[in-house]
Short mmCIF file of C-alpha atoms and ligand atoms in Angstrom, two decimals:
data_model
loop_
_atom_site.label_atom_id
_atom_site.label_comp_id
_atom_site.label_asym_id
_atom_site.label_seq_id
_atom_site.Cartn_x
_atom_site.Cartn_y
_atom_site.Cartn_z
CA MET I 1 0.00 0.00 0.00
CA SER I 2 1.23 3.48 -0.71
CA ALA I 3 0.38 6.08 1.92
CA ALA I 4 -0.67 9.58 0.90
CA LEU I 5 -0.17 10.76 4.49
CA VAL I 6 1.68 9.20 7.39
CA ILE I 7 1.51 10.54 10.94
CA GLU I 8 3.98 9.10 13.45
CA HIS I 9 3.92 9.59 17.19
CA LEU I 10 2.22 12.96 16.97
CA THR I 11 1.68 14.80 20.22
CA VAL I 12 0.06 18.24 20.53
CA ARG I 13 -0.07 20.32 23.70
CA PHE I 14 -1.81 23.57 24.46
CA GLY I 15 0.12 24.90 27.43
CA ALA I 16 0.17 22.15 30.02
CA VAL I 17 -2.73 20.26 28.43
CA THR I 18 -1.97 17.39 26.06
CA VAL I 19 -4.70 17.24 23.44
CA ILE I 20 -3.21 14.68 21.03
CA HIS I 21 -1.39 11.75 22.62
CA ASP I 22 1.28 10.01 20.54
CA VAL I 23 -0.97 9.32 17.54
CA SER I 24 0.27 7.28 14.58
CA ALA I 25 -1.91 6.89 11.51
CA SER I 26 -1.56 6.06 7.86
CA PHE I 27 -3.88 7.23 5.10
CA GLU I 28 -3.75 5.05 2.00
CA ALA I 29 -3.39 6.89 -1.28
CA GLY I 30 -6.32 6.87 -3.67
CA ARG I 31 -8.90 6.08 -0.99
CA VAL I 32 -11.35 8.30 0.80
CA HIS I 33 -10.88 8.56 4.54
CA ALA I 34 -13.13 9.81 7.31
CA VAL I 35 -11.88 10.98 10.69
CA VAL I 36 -14.70 10.42 13.14
CA GLY I 37 -15.26 10.74 16.88
CA ARG I 38 -17.23 12.84 19.26
CA SER I 39 -17.04 16.57 19.63
CA GLY I 40 -13.85 17.64 21.41
CA ALA I 41 -12.12 14.31 20.71
CA GLY I 42 -9.24 16.03 18.91
CA LYS I 43 -10.14 15.44 15.26
CA SER I 44 -9.54 19.01 14.10
CA VAL I 45 -6.39 19.50 16.17
CA LEU I 46 -4.94 16.20 14.91
CA MET I 47 -5.49 17.06 11.27
CA LYS I 48 -4.48 20.71 11.70
CA ALA I 49 -1.22 19.54 13.26
CA ALA I 50 -0.75 17.20 10.29
CA ALA I 51 -1.31 20.21 8.02
CA GLY I 52 1.19 22.32 9.96
CA LEU I 53 -1.51 24.73 11.14
CA VAL I 54 -1.01 23.85 14.80
CA PRO I 55 2.46 23.33 16.29
CA ARG I 56 3.35 19.80 17.31
CA ALA I 57 5.16 18.98 20.52
CA SER I 58 6.65 15.91 18.84
CA GLY I 59 6.06 13.57 15.97
CA VAL I 60 6.64 13.30 12.25
CA VAL I 61 4.28 13.92 9.33
CA ARG I 62 5.01 12.75 5.81
CA VAL I 63 2.98 13.81 2.79
CA GLN I 64 3.57 11.72 -0.33
CA ARG I 65 2.66 14.46 -2.77
CA PRO I 66 2.37 18.00 -1.42
CA PRO I 67 0.53 20.18 -1.01
CA LEU I 68 -1.70 19.02 1.81
CA VAL I 69 -4.57 21.50 1.81
CA PHE I 70 -6.91 22.01 4.77
CA VAL I 71 -10.45 23.30 4.25
CA HIS I 72 -11.76 24.87 7.44
CA GLN I 73 -15.31 24.51 8.68
CA ASP I 74 -15.91 28.19 7.95
CA PRO I 75 -15.68 28.70 4.16
CA ALA I 76 -13.75 31.97 4.77
CA LEU I 77 -14.25 33.38 1.27
CA LEU I 78 -13.01 36.89 0.63
CA ASP I 79 -16.17 38.97 0.55
CA THR I 80 -14.79 41.80 -1.59
CA LEU I 81 -14.12 39.32 -4.42
CA SER I 82 -16.64 37.44 -6.55
CA VAL I 83 -16.91 33.68 -6.30
CA ARG I 84 -14.90 33.37 -9.53
CA GLU I 85 -12.19 35.71 -8.21
CA ASN I 86 -11.99 33.75 -4.96
CA VAL I 87 -11.38 30.52 -6.85
CA ALA I 88 -9.07 32.15 -9.41
CA PHE I 89 -7.02 33.68 -6.59
CA ALA I 90 -6.18 30.18 -5.34
CA ALA I 91 -5.61 28.87 -8.88
CA ALA I 92 -3.16 31.73 -9.48
CA HIS I 93 -1.17 30.54 -6.49
CA ALA I 94 -0.89 27.00 -7.78
CA ARG I 95 2.74 26.67 -8.72
CA GLY I 96 3.92 27.09 -12.26
CA LEU I 97 0.67 28.29 -13.82
CA SER I 98 0.40 31.18 -16.22
CA ARG I 99 -2.43 33.64 -15.59
CA ALA I 100 -4.40 32.25 -18.50
CA ASP I 101 -3.99 28.69 -17.24
CA ALA I 102 -4.97 29.75 -13.72
CA ARG I 103 -8.11 31.39 -15.04
CA ALA I 104 -8.96 28.33 -17.12
CA ARG I 105 -8.44 26.09 -14.13
CA ALA I 106 -10.70 28.27 -11.99
CA ASP I 107 -13.44 28.30 -14.62
CA GLN I 108 -13.22 24.54 -14.96
CA ALA I 109 -13.57 24.14 -11.17
CA LEU I 110 -16.57 26.48 -11.10
CA VAL I 111 -18.38 24.38 -13.67
CA ARG I 112 -17.39 21.11 -12.05
CA PHE I 113 -18.67 22.22 -8.67
CA GLY I 114 -21.94 23.57 -10.08
CA LEU I 115 -21.04 27.23 -9.48
CA GLY I 116 -21.16 28.48 -13.06
CA ALA I 117 -24.40 30.40 -12.52
CA VAL I 118 -23.15 32.18 -9.39
CA ALA I 119 -19.56 32.84 -10.51
CA ASP I 120 -20.03 36.62 -10.49
CA ALA I 121 -21.95 36.79 -7.22
CA ALA I 122 -20.48 38.03 -3.96
CA PRO I 123 -19.94 35.05 -1.63
CA GLY I 124 -22.01 36.71 1.10
CA ALA I 125 -25.07 36.63 -1.16
CA LEU I 126 -24.95 32.84 -1.49
CA ALA I 127 -26.55 30.11 0.59
CA THR I 128 -24.12 28.36 2.93
CA ALA I 129 -24.04 25.19 0.82
CA LEU I 130 -22.87 27.18 -2.20
CA GLN I 131 -20.26 28.99 -0.11
CA LYS I 132 -18.96 25.61 1.04
CA ARG I 133 -18.87 24.35 -2.53
CA ALA I 134 -16.90 27.44 -3.50
CA ALA I 135 -14.41 26.75 -0.71
CA LEU I 136 -14.03 23.17 -2.03
CA ALA I 137 -13.59 24.40 -5.61
CA ARG I 138 -10.95 26.84 -4.41
CA ALA I 139 -9.07 24.05 -2.62
CA ALA I 140 -9.38 21.70 -5.61
CA CYS I 141 -7.69 24.33 -7.79
CA LEU I 142 -4.49 23.76 -5.86
CA ARG I 143 -4.57 20.09 -7.01
CA PRO I 144 -3.62 18.89 -3.55
CA GLY I 145 -2.10 15.48 -3.04
CA VAL I 146 -4.07 15.38 0.22
CA LEU I 147 -7.18 17.40 0.92
CA VAL I 148 -8.53 17.54 4.47
CA VAL I 149 -12.06 18.90 4.83
CA ASP I 150 -13.25 19.73 8.35
CA GLU I 151 -16.94 18.99 9.02
CA PRO I 152 -18.24 20.13 5.65
CA THR I 153 -21.91 19.37 6.35
CA THR I 154 -22.21 20.17 10.05
CA GLY I 155 -25.02 22.65 10.67
CA LEU I 156 -26.50 22.34 7.18
CA ASP I 157 -30.07 21.27 6.45
CA PRO I 158 -30.36 17.91 4.63
CA GLU I 159 -30.74 19.47 1.20
CA ALA I 160 -27.70 21.71 1.61
CA ALA I 161 -25.72 18.82 3.09
CA ALA I 162 -26.57 16.70 0.05
CA ALA I 163 -25.30 19.48 -2.23
CA VAL I 164 -22.01 19.57 -0.32
CA ASP I 165 -21.75 15.75 -0.30
CA GLU I 166 -22.08 15.83 -4.08
CA ALA I 167 -19.18 18.26 -4.32
CA LEU I 168 -17.09 16.12 -1.95
CA ALA I 169 -17.65 13.11 -4.16
CA LEU I 170 -15.93 15.00 -7.00
CA LEU I 171 -12.76 15.60 -5.04
CA PRO I 172 -10.99 12.24 -5.02
CA SER I 173 -10.74 12.14 -8.82
CA GLU I 174 -7.63 14.09 -9.81
CA GLY I 175 -5.02 12.25 -7.80
CA THR I 176 -6.26 13.77 -4.56
CA THR I 177 -6.59 11.64 -1.46
CA LEU I 178 -9.58 13.01 0.43
CA ILE I 179 -9.80 13.01 4.23
CA VAL I 180 -13.12 14.22 5.63
CA ILE I 181 -13.67 15.00 9.29
CA THR I 182 -17.34 14.24 9.71
CA HIS I 183 -20.23 13.21 11.94
CA SER I 184 -22.58 12.68 9.05
CA PRO I 185 -23.84 9.14 8.38
CA ARG I 186 -24.97 10.33 4.97
CA THR I 187 -21.52 11.62 4.03
CA ILE I 188 -20.02 8.33 5.22
CA ALA I 189 -22.59 6.30 3.26
CA ARG I 190 -21.95 8.35 0.17
CA LEU I 191 -18.13 8.31 0.23
CA ALA I 192 -17.62 4.80 1.69
CA PRO I 193 -14.43 5.93 3.40
CA ARG I 194 -11.92 4.13 5.56
CA LEU I 195 -12.80 5.20 9.11
CA HIS I 196 -10.23 6.58 11.57
CA ARG I 197 -11.79 6.98 15.00
CA VAL I 198 -10.38 9.52 17.45
CA ASP I 199 -11.29 9.45 21.13
CA ALA I 200 -9.83 11.71 23.82
CA GLY I 201 -6.82 12.58 21.68
CA ARG I 202 -5.99 9.00 20.75
CA LEU I 203 -6.58 7.04 17.59
CA GLN I 204 -8.92 4.19 18.54
CA ALA I 205 -9.25 2.19 15.38
CA THR I 206 -9.06 2.20 11.63
CA ALA I 207 -11.68 0.22 9.74
N1 ADP V 301 -6.34 26.59 20.27
C1 ADP V 301 -6.64 25.79 21.30
N2 ADP V 301 -6.18 26.05 22.54
C2 ADP V 301 -6.46 25.24 23.58
N3 ADP V 301 -7.21 24.13 23.50
C3 ADP V 301 -7.71 23.82 22.29
C4 ADP V 301 -7.46 24.62 21.13
N4 ADP V 301 -8.08 24.06 20.07
C5 ADP V 301 -8.69 22.96 20.55
N5 ADP V 301 -8.47 22.81 21.87
C6 ADP V 301 -8.96 21.69 22.70
O1 ADP V 301 -8.49 20.49 22.12
C7 ADP V 301 -9.46 19.47 22.25
C8 ADP V 301 -9.74 18.87 20.88
O2 ADP V 301 -10.38 19.87 20.09
P1 ADP V 301 -10.80 19.62 18.58
O3 ADP V 301 -9.69 18.94 17.87
O4 ADP V 301 -11.25 20.92 18.05
O5 ADP V 301 -12.04 18.61 18.74
P2 ADP V 301 -12.96 18.00 17.59
O6 ADP V 301 -12.80 16.52 17.68
O7 ADP V 301 -14.36 18.40 17.97
O8 ADP V 301 -12.53 18.58 16.29
C9 ADP V 301 -10.67 20.10 22.90
O9 ADP V 301 -10.64 19.79 24.27
C10 ADP V 301 -10.46 21.56 22.68
O10 ADP V 301 -11.06 22.31 23.69
MG1 MG V 302 -13.47 19.86 14.99
#
């Protein structure tokens, strides 16, 4: 098996409090993974530490094909830019792309994620599900080797959640290994991921 992401003996502390305890995990390339566990278990901190967004006290993280991109729960789109400009901004930062190629990549992502009709809208004018799809399109533009998405459907009504699930299902295609942090049985049913269960800062099981 080739691993898209390997975490070895990862420990994270906030002050005197240890939140992640010596976690080792391997995420097989080309599969979809779900990180599950109850609220406060350490799912976000574990994956943020893997992404380098939270400092680690110890441990090693190896990414087979960078970049590893982390999509936060909050879509955090830039409100002074249109949806297209938000996505194009990320595409422009993908290494080695000309401006024309970046724009083409952004337009392709907008269509793929069903955002063609709202490309010129301000993100704030869109329903949450569309904002989340835009955040996923923006991340996909970076062609990440590993894409971690934190609770993409939490707080959404079933219809909006289904729209986001549909977008998630598009992500594993282009050589991206998708890791979704989720509580949603529907997302899990749809993506049929390998499950990594976190409890009290420890990895309980992989199934
Ligand atoms: N920046 C922080 N500073 C201190 N404690 C934090 C911080 N972020 C998270 N924690 C704590 O770490 C634990 C795990 O949080 P988190 O990974 O966000 O849980 P979840 O599994 O719900 O994603 C929780 O007890 C939380 O309060
Ligand atoms: Mg979380």
